[in-house]
Coordinates of C-alpha atoms and ligand atoms in Angstrom, one line a residue:
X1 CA 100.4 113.9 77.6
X2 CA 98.7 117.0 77.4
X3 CA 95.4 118.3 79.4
X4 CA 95.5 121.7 77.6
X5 CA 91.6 122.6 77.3
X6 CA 90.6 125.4 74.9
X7 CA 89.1 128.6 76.8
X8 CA 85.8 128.3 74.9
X9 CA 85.4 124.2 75.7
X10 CA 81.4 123.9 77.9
X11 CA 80.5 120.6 80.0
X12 CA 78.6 120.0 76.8
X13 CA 81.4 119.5 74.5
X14 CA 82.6 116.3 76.7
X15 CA 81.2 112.5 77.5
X16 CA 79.8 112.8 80.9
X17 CA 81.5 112.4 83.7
X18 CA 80.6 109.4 86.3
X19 CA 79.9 110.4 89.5
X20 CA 79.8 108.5 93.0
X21 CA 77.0 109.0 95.0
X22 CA 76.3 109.8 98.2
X23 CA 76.5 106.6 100.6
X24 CA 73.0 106.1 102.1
X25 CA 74.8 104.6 105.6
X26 CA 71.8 103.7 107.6
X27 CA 70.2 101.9 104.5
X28 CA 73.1 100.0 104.0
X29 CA 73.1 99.2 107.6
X30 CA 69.7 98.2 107.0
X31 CA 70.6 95.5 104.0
X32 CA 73.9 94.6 106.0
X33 CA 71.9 93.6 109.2
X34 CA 69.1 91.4 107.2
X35 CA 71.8 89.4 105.4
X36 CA 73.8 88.8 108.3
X37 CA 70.4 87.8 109.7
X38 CA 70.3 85.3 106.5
X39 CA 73.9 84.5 106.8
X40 CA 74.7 83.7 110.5
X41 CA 70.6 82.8 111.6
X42 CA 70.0 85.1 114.0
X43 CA 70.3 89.0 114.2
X44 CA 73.5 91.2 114.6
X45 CA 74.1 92.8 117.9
X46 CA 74.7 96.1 116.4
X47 CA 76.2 97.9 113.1
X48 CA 79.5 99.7 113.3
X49 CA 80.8 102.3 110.4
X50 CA 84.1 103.5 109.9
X51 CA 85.6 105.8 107.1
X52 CA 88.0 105.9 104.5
X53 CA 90.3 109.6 104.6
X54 CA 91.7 112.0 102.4
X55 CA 95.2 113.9 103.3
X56 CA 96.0 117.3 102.4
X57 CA 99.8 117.0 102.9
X58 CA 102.0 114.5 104.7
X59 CA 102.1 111.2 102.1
X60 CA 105.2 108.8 102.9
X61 CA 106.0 110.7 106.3
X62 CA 103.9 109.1 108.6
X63 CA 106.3 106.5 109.4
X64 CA 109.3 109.1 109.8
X65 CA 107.5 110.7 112.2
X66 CA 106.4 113.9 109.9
X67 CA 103.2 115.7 110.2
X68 CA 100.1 114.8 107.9
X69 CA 96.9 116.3 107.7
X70 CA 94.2 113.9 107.0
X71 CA 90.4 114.3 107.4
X72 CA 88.4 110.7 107.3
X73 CA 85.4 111.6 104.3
X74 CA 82.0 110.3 103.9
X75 CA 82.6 106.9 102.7
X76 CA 82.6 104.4 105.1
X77 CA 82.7 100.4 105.8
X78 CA 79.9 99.0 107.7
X79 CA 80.6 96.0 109.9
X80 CA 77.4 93.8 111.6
X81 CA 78.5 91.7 114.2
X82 CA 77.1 89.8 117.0
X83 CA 79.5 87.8 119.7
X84 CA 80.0 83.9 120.1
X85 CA 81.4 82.2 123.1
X86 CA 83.8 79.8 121.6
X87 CA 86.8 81.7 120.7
X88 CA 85.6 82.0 116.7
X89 CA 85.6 84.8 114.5
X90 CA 84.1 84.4 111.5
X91 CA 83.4 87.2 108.4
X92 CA 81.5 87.5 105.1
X93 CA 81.5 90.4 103.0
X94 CA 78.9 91.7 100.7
X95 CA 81.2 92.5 98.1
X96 CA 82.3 88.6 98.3
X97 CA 80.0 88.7 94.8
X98 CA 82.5 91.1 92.9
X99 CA 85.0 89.4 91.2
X100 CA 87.3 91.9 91.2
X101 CA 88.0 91.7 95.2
X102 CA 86.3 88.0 96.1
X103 CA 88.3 85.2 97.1
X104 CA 87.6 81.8 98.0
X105 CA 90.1 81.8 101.1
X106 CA 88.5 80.3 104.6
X107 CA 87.1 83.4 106.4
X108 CA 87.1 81.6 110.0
X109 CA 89.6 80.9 112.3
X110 CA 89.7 80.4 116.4
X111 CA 91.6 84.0 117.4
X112 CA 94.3 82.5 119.2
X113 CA 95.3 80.8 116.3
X114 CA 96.2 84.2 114.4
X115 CA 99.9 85.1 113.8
X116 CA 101.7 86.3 111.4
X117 CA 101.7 84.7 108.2
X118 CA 98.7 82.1 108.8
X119 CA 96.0 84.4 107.0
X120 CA 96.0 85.9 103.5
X121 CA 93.4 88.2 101.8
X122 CA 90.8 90.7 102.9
X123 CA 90.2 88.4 105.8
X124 CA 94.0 89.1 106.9
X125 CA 92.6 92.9 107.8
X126 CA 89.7 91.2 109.8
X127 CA 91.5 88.8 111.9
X128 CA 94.5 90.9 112.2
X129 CA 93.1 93.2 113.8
X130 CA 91.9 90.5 116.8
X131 CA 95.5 89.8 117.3
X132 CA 96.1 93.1 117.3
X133 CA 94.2 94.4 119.9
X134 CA 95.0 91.4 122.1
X135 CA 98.8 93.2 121.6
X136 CA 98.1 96.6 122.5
X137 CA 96.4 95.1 125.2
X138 CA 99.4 93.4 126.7
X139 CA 101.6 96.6 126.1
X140 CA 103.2 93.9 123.4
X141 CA 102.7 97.1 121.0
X142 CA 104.2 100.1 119.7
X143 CA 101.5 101.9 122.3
X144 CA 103.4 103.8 124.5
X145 CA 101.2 101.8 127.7
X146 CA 99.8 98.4 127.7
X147 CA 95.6 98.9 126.9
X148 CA 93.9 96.1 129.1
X149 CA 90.6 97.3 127.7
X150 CA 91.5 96.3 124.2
X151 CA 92.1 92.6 125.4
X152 CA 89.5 89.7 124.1
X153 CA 88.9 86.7 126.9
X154 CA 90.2 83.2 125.4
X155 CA 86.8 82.7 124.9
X156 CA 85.4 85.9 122.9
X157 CA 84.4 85.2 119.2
X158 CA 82.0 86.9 116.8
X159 CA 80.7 86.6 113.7
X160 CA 80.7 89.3 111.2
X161 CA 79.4 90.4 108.2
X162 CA 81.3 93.4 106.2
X163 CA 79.9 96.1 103.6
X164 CA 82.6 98.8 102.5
X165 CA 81.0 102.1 100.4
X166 CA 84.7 103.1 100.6
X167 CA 86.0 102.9 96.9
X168 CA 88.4 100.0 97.0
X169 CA 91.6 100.0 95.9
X170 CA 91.1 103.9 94.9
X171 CA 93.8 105.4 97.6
X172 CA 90.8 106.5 99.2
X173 CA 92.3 104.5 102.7
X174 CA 89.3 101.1 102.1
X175 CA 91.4 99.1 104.2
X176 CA 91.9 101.5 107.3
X177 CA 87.6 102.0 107.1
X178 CA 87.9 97.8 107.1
X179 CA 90.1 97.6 110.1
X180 CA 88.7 100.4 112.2
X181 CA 85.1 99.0 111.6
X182 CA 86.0 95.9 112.7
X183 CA 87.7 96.9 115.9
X184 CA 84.8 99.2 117.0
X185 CA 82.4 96.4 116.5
X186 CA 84.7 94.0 118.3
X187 CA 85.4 96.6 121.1
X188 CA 82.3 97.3 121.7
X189 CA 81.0 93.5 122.2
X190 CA 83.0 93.0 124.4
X191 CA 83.0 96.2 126.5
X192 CA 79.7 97.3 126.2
X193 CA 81.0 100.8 125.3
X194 CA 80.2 102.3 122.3
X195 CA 81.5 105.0 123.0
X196 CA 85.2 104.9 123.0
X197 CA 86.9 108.4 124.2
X198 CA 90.7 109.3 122.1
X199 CA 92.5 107.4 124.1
X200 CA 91.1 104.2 123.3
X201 CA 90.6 105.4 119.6
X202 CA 94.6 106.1 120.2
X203 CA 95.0 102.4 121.2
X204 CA 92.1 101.1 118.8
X205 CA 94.2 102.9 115.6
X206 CA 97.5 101.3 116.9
X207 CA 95.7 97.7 117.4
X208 CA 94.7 98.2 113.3
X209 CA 98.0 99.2 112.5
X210 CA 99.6 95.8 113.8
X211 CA 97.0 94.4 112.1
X212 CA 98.2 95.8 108.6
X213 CA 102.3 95.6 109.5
X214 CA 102.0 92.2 111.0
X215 CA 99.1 89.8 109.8
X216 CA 98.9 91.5 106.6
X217 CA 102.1 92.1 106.1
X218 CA 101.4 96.2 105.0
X219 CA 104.2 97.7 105.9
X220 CA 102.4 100.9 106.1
X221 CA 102.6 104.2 109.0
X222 CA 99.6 105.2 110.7
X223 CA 97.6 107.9 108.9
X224 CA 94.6 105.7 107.7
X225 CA 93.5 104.4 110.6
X226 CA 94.5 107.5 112.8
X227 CA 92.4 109.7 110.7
X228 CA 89.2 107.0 110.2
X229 CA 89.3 106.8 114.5
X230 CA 89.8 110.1 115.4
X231 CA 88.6 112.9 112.9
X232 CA 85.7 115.5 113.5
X233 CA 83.2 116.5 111.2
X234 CA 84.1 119.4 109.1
X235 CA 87.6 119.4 110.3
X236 CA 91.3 118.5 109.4
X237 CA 93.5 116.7 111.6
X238 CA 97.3 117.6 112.3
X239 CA 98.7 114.7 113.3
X240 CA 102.0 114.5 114.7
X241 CA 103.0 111.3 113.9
X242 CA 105.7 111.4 116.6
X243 CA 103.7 110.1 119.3
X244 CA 100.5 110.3 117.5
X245 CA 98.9 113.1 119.2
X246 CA 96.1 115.1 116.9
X247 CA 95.2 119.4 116.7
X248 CA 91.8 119.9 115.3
X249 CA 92.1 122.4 112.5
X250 CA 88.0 124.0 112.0
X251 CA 88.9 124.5 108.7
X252 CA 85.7 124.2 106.3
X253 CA 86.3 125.5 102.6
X254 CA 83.0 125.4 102.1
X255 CA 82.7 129.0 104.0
X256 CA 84.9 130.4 101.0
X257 CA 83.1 128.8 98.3
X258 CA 85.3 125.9 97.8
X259 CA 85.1 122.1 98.4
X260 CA 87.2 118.7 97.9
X261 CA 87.0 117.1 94.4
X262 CA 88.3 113.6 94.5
X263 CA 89.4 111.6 91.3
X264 CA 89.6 108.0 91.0
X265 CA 91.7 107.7 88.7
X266 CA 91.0 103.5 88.2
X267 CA 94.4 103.1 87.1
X268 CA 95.5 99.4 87.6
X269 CA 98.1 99.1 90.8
X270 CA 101.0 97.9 89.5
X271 CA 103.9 96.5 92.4
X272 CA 102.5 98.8 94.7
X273 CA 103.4 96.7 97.8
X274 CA 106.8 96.6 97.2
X275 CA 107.4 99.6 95.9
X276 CA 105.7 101.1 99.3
X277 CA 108.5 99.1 101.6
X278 CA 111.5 100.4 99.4
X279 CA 110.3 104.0 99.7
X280 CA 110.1 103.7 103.6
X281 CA 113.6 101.5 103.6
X282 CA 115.5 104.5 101.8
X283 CA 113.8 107.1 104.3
X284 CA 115.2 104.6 107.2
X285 CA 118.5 104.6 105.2
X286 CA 118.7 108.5 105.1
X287 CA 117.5 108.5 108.7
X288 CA 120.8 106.0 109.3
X289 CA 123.1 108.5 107.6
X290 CA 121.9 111.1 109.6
X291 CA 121.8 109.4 113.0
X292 CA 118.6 110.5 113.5
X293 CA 115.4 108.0 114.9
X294 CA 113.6 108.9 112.5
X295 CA 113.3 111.5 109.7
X296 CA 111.1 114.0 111.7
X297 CA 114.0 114.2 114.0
X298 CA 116.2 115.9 111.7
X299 CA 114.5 118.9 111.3
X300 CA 113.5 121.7 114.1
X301 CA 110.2 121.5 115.8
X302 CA 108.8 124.4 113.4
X303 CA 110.6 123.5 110.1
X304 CA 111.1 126.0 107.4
X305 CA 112.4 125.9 104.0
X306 CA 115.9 126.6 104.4
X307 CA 115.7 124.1 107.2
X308 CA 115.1 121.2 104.8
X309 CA 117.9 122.3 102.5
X310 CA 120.5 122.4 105.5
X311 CA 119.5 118.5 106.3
X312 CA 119.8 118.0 102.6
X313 CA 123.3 119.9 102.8
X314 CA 124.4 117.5 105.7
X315 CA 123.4 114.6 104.2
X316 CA 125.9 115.1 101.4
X317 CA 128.6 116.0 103.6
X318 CA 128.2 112.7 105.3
X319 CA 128.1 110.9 102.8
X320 CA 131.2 112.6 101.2
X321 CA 133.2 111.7 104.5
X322 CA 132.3 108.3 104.2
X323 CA 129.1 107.5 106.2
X324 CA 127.6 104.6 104.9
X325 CA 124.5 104.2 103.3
X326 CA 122.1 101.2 102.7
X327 CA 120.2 101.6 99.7
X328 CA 120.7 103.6 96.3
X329 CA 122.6 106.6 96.8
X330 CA 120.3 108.7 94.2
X331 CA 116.9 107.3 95.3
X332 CA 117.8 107.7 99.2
X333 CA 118.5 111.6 98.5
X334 CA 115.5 112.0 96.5
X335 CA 112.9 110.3 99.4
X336 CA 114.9 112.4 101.8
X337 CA 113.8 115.9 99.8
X338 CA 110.6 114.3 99.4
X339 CA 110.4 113.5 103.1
X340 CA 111.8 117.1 104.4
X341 CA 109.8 119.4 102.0
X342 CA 106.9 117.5 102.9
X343 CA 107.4 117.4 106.4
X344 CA 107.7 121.3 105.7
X345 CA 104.6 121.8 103.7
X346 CA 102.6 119.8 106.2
X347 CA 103.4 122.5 109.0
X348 CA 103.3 125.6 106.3
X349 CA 99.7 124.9 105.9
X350 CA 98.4 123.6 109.3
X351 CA 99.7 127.2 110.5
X352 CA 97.4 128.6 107.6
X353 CA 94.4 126.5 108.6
X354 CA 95.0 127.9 111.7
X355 CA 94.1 131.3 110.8
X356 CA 90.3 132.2 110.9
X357 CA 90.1 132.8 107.2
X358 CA 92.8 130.6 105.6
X359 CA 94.3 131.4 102.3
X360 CA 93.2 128.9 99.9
X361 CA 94.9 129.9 97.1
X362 CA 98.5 129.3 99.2
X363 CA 97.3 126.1 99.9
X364 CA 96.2 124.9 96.8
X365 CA 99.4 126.2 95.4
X366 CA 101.5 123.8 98.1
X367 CA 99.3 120.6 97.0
X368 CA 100.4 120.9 94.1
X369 CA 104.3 121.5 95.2
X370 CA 103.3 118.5 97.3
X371 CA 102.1 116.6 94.4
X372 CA 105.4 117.5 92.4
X373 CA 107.7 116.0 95.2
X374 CA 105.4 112.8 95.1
X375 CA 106.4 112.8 91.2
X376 CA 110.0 113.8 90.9
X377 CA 111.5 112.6 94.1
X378 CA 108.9 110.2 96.0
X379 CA 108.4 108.8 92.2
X380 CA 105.3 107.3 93.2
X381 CA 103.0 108.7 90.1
X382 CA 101.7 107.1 87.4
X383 CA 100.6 108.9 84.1
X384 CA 96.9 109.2 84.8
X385 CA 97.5 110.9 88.9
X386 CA 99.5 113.6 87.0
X387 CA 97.6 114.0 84.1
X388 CA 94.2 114.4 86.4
X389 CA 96.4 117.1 88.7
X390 CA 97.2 119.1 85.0
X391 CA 93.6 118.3 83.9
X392 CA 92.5 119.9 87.5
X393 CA 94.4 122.7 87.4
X394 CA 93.9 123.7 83.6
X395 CA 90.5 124.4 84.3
X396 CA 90.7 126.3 87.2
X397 CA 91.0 124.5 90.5
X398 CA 93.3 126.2 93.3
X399 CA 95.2 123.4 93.7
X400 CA 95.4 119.3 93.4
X401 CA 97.9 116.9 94.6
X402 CA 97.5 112.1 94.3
X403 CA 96.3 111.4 97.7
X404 CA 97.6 108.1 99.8
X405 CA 100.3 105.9 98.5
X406 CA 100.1 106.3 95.1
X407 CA 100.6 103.7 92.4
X408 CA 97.0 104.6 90.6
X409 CA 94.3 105.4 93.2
X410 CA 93.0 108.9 93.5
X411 CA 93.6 113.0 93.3
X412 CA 91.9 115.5 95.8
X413 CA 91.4 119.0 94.4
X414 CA 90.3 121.8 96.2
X415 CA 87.8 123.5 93.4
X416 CA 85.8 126.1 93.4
X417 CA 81.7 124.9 94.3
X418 CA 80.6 126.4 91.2
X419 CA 83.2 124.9 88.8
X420 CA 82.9 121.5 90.2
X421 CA 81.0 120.0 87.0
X422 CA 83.2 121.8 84.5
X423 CA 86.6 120.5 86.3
X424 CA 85.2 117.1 86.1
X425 CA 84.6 117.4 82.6
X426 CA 87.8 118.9 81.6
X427 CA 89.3 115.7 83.7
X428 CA 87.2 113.2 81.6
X429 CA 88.2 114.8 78.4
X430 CA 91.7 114.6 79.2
X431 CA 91.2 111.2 80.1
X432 CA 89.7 110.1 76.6
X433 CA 92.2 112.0 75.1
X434 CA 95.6 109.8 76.7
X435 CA 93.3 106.6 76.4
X436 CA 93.4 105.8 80.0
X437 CA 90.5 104.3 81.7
X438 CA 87.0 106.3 82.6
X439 CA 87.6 108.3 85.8
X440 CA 84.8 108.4 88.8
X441 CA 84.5 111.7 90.2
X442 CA 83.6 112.0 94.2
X443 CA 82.9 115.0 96.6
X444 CA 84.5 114.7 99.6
X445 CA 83.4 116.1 102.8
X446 CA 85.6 116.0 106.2
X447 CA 83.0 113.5 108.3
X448 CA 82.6 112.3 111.5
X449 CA 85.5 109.0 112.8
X450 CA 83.9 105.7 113.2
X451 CA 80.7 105.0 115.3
X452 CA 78.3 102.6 116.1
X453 CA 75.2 103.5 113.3
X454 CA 72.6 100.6 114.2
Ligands
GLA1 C1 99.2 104.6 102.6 C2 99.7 104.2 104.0 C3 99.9 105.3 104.9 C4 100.7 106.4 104.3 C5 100.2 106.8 102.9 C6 101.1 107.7 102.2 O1 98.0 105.2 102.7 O2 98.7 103.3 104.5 O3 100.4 104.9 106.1 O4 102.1 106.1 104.4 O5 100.1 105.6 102.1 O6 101.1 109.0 102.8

């Protein structure tokens, strides 16, 4: 696989590349409120949105406690909804007419009927996240305190009627901007407040994560739903995934000529779910070895290099005086490089973004370390991820890593403004070149968390 472009090559020379466009919320909100009007017979009580992310660094730490530094972008689910008294929730989705993510399964249940392993499909996400703020509520959770506000009377229901602009299935975090739509709409009938402060977006992000461990059966770390509840316009997040708490990082690369390119690379998942669980069951196996929580806690609170080498060192020597170990001895030290560099990289450039004029060029040279550990040790590539990272970088962006879990889904590369259409022409050739499928191309812009639009 080669993405080798000749120095004379013009946009001209290639097919042209298909673009995304710009999701036109509050029309959508628009078309989402008059076909749940159609739908249900009467008219929503409001229209919620919530967005899918991006992550600069910090992929497959988030349940090891590591640092990742998301920002939620301009693609967002919508959710209409309007309450019932009778304990019902019921959902329909606009995109129940594409084949490609419809199914037939029944889309209604009474919510104190939910538990784990009852509902299957997209509605799993929908429901789930019911039961799980009825959880966090409790203090049944993970949450460090019990959230009374999250809790739904015996007798709350609602129906609902779903519209995502998020790319699905593209790593682009569609699920989280399902989940996080759903429990702002539901939150909000009940409460009255549309206006949730951090904390309850803390507790609202955990409620959506027990939706996706438990009634979906994801078993997946935080990040998504963190980022799609709590980011800031035209800012990153660092999230400490140790307890959840959040920095806002004004970084905007617009100010240095610069801006995210995303690539969807369309590249069929293949065993993605399992293959997720293994990689976070060999980081709990090294974690074991080490006697450690969690990964996070075997490295210093302001981890350098040589840092992650020494844990790497004392792995070894544990395991050469017999510790035992769970899982595949070779695998388990690879996640564990992956995990510690990662964790490294995370904090090497939230201290960069800290700086009033960050050096771009340093980070774009980490996402692409960061995309090299995802390859070689996290293993979680597939052909077309790396060859739109070499495609990205041969003509000219600063940097460009796979974003998310991985398995197909998308690359974010950080590209100069001017060279956007080039790069994304240079991708698509490569593309046609290795036979894979046609890429769609996406700016991405660090957005606003989930809200209340209608
Ligand atoms: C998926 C999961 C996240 C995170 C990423 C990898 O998006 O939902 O929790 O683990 O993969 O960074």
């Amino acid at each position: 696989m080669s993405c080798e472009l000749s120095e004379t090559a013009t946009p001209e020379d290639f097919a042209r590349p298909r673009w995304v466009g710009q999701p036109d919320v509050l029309e959508r909100a628009q078309r989402l409120s008059q076909k749940f009007e159609e739908a249900y017979g009467r008219a929503p009580v409001g229209v919620w949105a919530a967005p899918g992310r991006a992550n600069l660094m910090g992929e497959y730490v988030d349940f090891s406690g590591g640092m990742c530094l998301p920002f939620a972008h301009q693609y967002v689910t919508l959710t209409a909804a309007a309450p019932r008294e009778d304990g019902v929730l019921n959902a329909q989705s606009m995109q129940d007419a594409d084949e490609s993510v419809a199914d037939d399964r029944p889309r209604s249940t009474r919510i104190d009927d939910i538990e784990p392993g009852v509902i299957s499909g997209w509605f799993g996400y929908v429901a789930g996240v019911s039961w799980g703020m009825n959880r966090v509520a409790r203090g049944a959770s993970a949450h460090p305190v019990a959230v009374p506000e999250l809790g739904l009377p015996t007798s709350f229901g609602a129906d609902l009627m779903v519209d995502s602009t998020v790319p699905i299935g593209a790593g682009l975090a569609s699920s989280a901007a399902l989940e996080c739509s759903v429990a702002l709409s539901l939150f909000s009938l009940n409460t009255g407040n549309d206006h949730p402060n951090d904390a309850l977006r803390r507790a609202l992000a955990r409620a959506c994560m027990d939706a996706e461990n438990y009634i979906v059966g994801a078993n997946t770390g935080g990040l998504d739903q963190t980022a799609s509840l709590r980011s800031h316009a035209g800012e990153i997040l660092a999230l400490d995934c140790r307890d959840f708490d959040v920095v806002r990082l004004p970084a905007d690369p617009a100010l240095a000529g610069l801006t995210w390119l995303a690539i969807d690379t369309r590249a069929p998942h293949k065993l993605a779910d399992g293959q997720y669980s293994s990689r976070r069951a060999e980081c709990e196996a090294a974690a074991a070895v080490l006697d450690v929580p969690t990964l996070r806690d075997a490295l210093p609170e302001h981890p350098t290099p040589d840092d992650a080498a020494a844990v790497l060192d004392r792995f070894d020597h544990l395991l050469e005086v017999g510790a035992e170990l769970t899982e595949d001895r070779e695998n388990t030290r690879l996640r564990l490089r992956h995990s510690m560099t990662e964790m490294v990289r995370s904090v090497q450039i939230a201290d960069e973004l800290h700086s009033d004029s960050p050096d771009w060029a340093f980070v774009g040279r980490l996402l692409v370390e960061g995309h090299e550990s995802m390859r070689d040790d996290c293993e979680v590539t597939v052909p077309e991820l790396d060859a739109a990272v070499d495609g990205c970088l041969s003509a000219g962006a600063l940097g460009a890593k796979v974003v998310g879990g991985g398995f197909g889904g998308s690359v974010i590369a950080l590209v100069s403004l001017e060279s956007v259409d080039r790069l994304a022409a240079a991708v698509q050739l490569c593309f046609a070149q290795n036979g894979f499928r046609e890429p769609l191309f996406l700016t991405l812009q660090p957005s606003e968390a989930g809200r209340r639009i209608l």
